[in-house]
Coordinates of C-alpha atoms and ligand atoms in Angstrom, one line a residue:
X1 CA 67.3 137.7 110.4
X2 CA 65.8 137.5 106.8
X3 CA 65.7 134.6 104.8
X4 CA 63.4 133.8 101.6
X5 CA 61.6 132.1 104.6
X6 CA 60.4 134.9 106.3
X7 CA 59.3 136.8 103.7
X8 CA 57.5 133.8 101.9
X9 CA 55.6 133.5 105.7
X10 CA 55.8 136.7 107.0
X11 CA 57.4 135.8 110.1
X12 CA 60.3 137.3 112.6
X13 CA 62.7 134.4 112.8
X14 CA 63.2 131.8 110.2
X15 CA 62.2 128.7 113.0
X16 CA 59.3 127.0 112.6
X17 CA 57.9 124.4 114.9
X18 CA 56.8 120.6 114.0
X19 CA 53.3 119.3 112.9
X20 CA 54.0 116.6 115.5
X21 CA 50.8 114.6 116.6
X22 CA 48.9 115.8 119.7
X23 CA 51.5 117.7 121.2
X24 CA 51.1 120.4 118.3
X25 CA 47.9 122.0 119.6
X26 CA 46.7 125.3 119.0
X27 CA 48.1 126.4 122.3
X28 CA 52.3 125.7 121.1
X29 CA 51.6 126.8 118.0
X30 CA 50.1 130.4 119.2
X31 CA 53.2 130.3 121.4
X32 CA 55.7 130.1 119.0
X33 CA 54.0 132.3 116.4
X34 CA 53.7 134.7 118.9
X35 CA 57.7 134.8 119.9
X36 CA 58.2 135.4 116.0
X37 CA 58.7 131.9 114.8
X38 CA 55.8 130.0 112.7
X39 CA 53.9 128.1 115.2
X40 CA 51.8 125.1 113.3
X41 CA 49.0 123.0 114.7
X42 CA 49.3 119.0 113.5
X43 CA 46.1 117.4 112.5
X44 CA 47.6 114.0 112.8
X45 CA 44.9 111.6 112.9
X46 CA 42.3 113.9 114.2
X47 CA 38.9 114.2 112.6
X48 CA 38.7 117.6 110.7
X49 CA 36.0 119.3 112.8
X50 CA 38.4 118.9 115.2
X51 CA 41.0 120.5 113.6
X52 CA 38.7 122.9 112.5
X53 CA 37.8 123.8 116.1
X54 CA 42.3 124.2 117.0
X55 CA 42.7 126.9 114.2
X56 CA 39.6 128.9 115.8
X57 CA 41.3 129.1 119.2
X58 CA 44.7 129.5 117.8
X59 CA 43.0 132.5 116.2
X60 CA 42.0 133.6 119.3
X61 CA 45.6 133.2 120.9
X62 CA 47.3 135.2 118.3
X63 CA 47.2 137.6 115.4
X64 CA 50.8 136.5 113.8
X65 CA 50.4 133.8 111.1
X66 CA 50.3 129.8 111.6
X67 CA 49.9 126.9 109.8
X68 CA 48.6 123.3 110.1
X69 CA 50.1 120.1 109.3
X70 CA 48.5 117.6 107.4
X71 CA 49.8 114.2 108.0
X72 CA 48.9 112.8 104.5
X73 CA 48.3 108.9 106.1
X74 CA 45.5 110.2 107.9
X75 CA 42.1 108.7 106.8
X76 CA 40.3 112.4 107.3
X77 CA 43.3 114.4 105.1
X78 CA 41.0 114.9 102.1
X79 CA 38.5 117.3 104.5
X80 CA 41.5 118.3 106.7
X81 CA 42.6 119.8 103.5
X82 CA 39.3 121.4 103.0
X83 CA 39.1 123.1 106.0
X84 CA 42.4 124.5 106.2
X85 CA 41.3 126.9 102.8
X86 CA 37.8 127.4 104.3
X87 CA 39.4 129.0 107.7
X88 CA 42.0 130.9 105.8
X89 CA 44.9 129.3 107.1
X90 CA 48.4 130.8 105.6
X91 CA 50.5 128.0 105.5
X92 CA 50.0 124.4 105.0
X93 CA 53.3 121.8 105.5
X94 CA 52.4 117.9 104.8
X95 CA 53.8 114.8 106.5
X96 CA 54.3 111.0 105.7
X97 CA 53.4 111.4 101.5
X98 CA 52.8 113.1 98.7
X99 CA 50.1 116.3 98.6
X100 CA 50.2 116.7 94.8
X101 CA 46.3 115.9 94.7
X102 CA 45.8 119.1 97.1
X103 CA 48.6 121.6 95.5
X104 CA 45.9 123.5 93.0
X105 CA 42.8 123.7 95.8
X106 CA 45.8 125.2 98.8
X107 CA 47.7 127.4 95.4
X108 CA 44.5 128.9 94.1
X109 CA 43.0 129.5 98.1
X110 CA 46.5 131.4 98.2
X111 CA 47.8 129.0 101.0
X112 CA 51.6 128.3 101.1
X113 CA 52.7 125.1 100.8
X114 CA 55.3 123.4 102.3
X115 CA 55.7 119.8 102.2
X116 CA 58.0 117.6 104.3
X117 CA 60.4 115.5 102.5
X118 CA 62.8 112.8 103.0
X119 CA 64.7 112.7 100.2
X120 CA 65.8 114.9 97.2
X121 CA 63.2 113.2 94.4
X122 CA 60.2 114.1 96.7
X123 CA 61.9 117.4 97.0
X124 CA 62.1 117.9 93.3
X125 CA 58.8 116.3 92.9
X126 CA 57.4 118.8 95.3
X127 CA 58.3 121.9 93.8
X128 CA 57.4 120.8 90.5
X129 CA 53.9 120.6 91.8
X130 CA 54.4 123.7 92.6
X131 CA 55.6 123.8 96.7
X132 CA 56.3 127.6 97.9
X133 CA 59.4 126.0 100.2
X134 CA 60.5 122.2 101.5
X135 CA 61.3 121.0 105.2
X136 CA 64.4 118.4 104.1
X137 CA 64.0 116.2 107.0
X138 CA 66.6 114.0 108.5
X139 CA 66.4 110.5 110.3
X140 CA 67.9 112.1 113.5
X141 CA 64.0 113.4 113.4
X142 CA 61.2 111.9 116.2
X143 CA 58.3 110.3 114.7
X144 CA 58.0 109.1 111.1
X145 CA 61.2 109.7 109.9
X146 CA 63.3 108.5 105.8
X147 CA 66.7 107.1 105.9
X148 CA 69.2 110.2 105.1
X149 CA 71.0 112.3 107.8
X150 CA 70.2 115.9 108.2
X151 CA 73.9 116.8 107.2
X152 CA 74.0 114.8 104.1
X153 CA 70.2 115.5 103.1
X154 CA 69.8 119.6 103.0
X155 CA 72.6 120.4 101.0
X156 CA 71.6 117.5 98.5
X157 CA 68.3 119.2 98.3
X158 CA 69.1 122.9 98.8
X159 CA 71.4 121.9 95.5
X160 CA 68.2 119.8 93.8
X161 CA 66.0 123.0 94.1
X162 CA 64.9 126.4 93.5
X163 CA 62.7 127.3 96.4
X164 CA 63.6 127.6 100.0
X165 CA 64.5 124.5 102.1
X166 CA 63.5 124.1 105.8
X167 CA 66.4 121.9 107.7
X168 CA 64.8 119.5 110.3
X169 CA 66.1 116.7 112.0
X170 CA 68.9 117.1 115.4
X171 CA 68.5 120.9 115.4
X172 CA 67.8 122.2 119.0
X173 CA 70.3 124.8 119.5
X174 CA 71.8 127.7 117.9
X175 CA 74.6 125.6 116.5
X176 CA 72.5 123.4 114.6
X177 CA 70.3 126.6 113.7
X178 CA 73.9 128.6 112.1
X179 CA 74.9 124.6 110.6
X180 CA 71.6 124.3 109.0
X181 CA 72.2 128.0 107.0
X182 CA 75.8 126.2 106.6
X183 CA 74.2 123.8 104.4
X184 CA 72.2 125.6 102.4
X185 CA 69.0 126.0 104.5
X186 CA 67.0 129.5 105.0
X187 CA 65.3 128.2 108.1
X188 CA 64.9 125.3 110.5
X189 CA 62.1 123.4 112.0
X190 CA 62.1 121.5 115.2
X191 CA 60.1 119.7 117.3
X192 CA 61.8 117.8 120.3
X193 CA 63.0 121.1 121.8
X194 CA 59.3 122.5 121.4
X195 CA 58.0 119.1 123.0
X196 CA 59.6 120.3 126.3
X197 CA 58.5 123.9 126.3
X198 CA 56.9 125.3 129.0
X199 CA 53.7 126.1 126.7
X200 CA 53.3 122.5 125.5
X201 CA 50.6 120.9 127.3
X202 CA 52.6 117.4 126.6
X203 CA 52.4 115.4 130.2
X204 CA 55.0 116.1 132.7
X205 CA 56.4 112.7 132.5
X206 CA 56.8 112.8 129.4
X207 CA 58.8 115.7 128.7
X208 CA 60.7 114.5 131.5
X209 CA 61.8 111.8 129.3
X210 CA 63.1 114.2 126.5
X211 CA 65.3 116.6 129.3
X212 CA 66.7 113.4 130.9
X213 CA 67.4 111.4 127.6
X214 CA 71.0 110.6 126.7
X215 CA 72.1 110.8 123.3
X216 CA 71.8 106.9 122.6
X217 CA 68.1 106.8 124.2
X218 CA 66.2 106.9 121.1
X219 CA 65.4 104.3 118.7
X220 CA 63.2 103.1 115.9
X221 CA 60.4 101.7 115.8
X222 CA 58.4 100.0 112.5
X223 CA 61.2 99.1 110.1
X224 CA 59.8 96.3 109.2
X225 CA 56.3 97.8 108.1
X226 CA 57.4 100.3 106.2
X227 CA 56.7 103.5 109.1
X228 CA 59.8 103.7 110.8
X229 CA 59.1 105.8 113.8
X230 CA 61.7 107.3 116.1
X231 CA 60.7 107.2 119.5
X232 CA 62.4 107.1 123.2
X233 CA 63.7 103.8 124.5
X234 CA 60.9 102.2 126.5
X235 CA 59.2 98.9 127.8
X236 CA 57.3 99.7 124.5
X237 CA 59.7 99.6 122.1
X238 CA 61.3 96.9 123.6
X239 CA 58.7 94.8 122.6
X240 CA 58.0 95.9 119.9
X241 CA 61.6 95.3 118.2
X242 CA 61.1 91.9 120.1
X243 CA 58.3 91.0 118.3
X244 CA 59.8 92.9 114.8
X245 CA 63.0 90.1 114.6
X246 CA 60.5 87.6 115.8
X247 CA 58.8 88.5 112.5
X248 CA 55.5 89.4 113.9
X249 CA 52.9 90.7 111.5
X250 CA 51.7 94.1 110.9
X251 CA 48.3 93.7 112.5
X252 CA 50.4 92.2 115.5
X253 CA 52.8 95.4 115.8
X254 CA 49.6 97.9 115.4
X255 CA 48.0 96.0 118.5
X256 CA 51.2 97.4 120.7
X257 CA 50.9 101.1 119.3
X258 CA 47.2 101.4 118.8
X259 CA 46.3 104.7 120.9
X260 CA 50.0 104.8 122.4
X261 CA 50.9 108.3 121.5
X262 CA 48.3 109.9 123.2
X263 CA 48.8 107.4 126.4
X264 CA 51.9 109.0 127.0
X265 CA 51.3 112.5 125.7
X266 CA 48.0 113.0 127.9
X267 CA 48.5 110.1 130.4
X268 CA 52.0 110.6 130.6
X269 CA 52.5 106.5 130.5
X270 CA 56.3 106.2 129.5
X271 CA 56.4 102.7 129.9
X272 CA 54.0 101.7 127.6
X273 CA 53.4 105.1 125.7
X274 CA 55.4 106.0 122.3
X275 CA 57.4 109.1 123.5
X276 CA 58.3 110.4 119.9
X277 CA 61.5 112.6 120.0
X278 CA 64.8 113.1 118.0
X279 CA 68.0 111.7 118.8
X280 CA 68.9 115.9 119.9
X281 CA 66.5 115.0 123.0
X282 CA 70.0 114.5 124.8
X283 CA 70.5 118.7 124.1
X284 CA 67.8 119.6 125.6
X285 CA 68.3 119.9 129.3
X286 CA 65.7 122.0 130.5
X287 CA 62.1 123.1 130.2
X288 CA 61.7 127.1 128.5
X289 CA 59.0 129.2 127.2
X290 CA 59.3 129.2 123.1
X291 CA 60.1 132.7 123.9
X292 CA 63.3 131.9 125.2
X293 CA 63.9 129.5 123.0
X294 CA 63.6 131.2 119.6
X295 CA 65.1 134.7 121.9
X296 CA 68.0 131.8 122.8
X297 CA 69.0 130.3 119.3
X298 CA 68.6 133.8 117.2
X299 CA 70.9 135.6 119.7
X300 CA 73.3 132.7 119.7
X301 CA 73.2 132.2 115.6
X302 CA 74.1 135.7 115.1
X303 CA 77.4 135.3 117.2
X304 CA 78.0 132.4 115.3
X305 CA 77.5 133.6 111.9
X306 CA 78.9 136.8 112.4
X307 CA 82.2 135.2 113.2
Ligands
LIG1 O1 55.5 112.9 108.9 C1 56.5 113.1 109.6 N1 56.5 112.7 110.9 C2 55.5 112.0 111.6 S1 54.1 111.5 110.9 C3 53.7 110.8 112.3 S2 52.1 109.9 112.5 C4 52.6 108.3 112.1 N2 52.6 107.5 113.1 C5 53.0 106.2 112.9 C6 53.4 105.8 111.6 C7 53.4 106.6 110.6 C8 53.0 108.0 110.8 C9 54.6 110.9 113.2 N3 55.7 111.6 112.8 N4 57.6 113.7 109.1 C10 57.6 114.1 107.8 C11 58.1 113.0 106.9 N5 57.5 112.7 105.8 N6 59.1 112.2 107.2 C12 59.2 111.3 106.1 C13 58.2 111.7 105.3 C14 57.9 111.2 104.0 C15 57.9 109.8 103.7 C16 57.5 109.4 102.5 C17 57.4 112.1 103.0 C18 57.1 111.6 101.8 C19 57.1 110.3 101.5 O2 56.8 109.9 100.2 C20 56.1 108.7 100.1 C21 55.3 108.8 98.8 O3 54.1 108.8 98.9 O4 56.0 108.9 97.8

């Protein structure tokens, strides 16, 4: 299937995977790159070197193209930035802000820019910067999410703007793959169905979690500090919301989530872990290679939009 999508990237299948912190490693994103789809390692909070050493072995892992996510609240971004033109990284999407300071370093390296937005006056901000494509992401999203649905956000923004737009937010299937073109979108990008794929090295209780979540098993977190977060109903967030209409402080709040997400991605703590995931966790009922999963929604897409 061709969209503007995967010619701008040069890719198979117009599905692209999350920048989602620590469970986008090198490993996931060669995976999905490799089944045809645009794998993409997220930098997250990590130092660049770091970062720097994940695109060398994704390199290793595969010859199709990939990109890195740079979540624009992290301390290191100005060098993460940096490092993604010095290793010749294709395709750059942001998170959590605005990448305008970057846009002529990545445009002039001949990286492709994709940032993720919430809303359409980032998206319109973002391509006059100069953005190749946008990921218009809904609040049915895990992790750091605006306040607009997927269904009433993409078509506001595939109607705001030129260049491409990227649906995100509750897609896990091939029906929300053939709705997303419905609204005006030339490719998707999830996460929560990647979190439990058989090549993502995310601890076994935690993808647990996502197959055995409900639909109403997700919540959010941070509302009152301005990073709402979605994340899986635990002891955790519990507390957290506690202490939130209690009208606990922000230094408070950071105390319960400091070093959380990796707790329960490499410890596999769910109880007092942050188990990012969408509210489409409830969809996805099983564990599969990204293979089958991008093989899975394409085949079932075409049936659907052939009809
Ligand atoms: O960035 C994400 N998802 C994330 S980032 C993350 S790490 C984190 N952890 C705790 C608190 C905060 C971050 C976990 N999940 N998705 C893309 C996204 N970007 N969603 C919403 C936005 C966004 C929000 C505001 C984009 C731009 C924006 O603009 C603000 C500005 O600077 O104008």
């Amino acid at each position: 299937m061709k969209t503007r999508v995967t010619e701008l990237l040069e890719i198979q299948y117009p599905i692209i995977q999350g920048g989602m912190a620590w469970v986008a490693e090198h490993r996931l994103a060669a995976a999905v790159s490799n089944a045809g789809g645009l794998g993409i390692i997220g930098a997250a909070s990590a130092p660049a070197e770091v970062v720097r050493d994940e695109i060398k072995k994704c390199k290793e892992l595969t010859d199709k193209p990939f990109g890195v996510n740079i979540m624009l609240l992290n301390p290191n971004a100005d060098d993460v930035a940096r490092i993604v033109v010095e290793e010749g990284v294709k395709v750059v999407t942001t998170g959590a802000g605005n990448p305008s300071k970057y846009m002529e370093m990545w445009k002039n390296a001949g990286v492709k820019v994709i940032p993720v937005v919430a809303s359409v006056a980032m998206a319109k901000m973002m391509e006059r910067a100069g953005a190749d494509a946008v990921v218009a992401e809904g609040m049915e999203s895990g992790g750091h999410i605006g306040s607009t649905t997927t269904f009433a956000l993409v078509p506001q923004v595939a109607d705001a703007v030129e260049i491409p737009v990227i649906a995100a937010g509750g897609i896990a299937d091939a029906r929300g793959f053939a709705a997303a073109i419905m609204l005006g979108g030339e490719a998707v990008q999830m996460g929560t169905r990647f979190v439990a794929s058989k090549e993502s090295i995310v601890h076994a209780n935690y993808k647990d979690k996502v197959i055995k979540a409900k639909d109403i098993d997700s919540t959010v977190t941070g509302t009152t500090t301005g990073h709402p977060v979605r994340c899986l109903k635990n002891k955790m967030t519990k507390e957290y919301i506690k202490l939130e209409k209690e009208g606990a402080d922000f230094m408070e709040l950071e105390k319960l989530t400091l070093g959380s997400l990796r707790k329960a991605v490499i410890e596999g703590d769910v109880t007092n872990g942050t188990l990012m995931a969408g509210q489409i966790a409830g969809l996805v009922k099983a564990e599969a290679s990204c293979q089958e999963i991008i093989v899975e929604i394409m085949n079932g897409a075409k049936e659907l939009l052939g009809r």
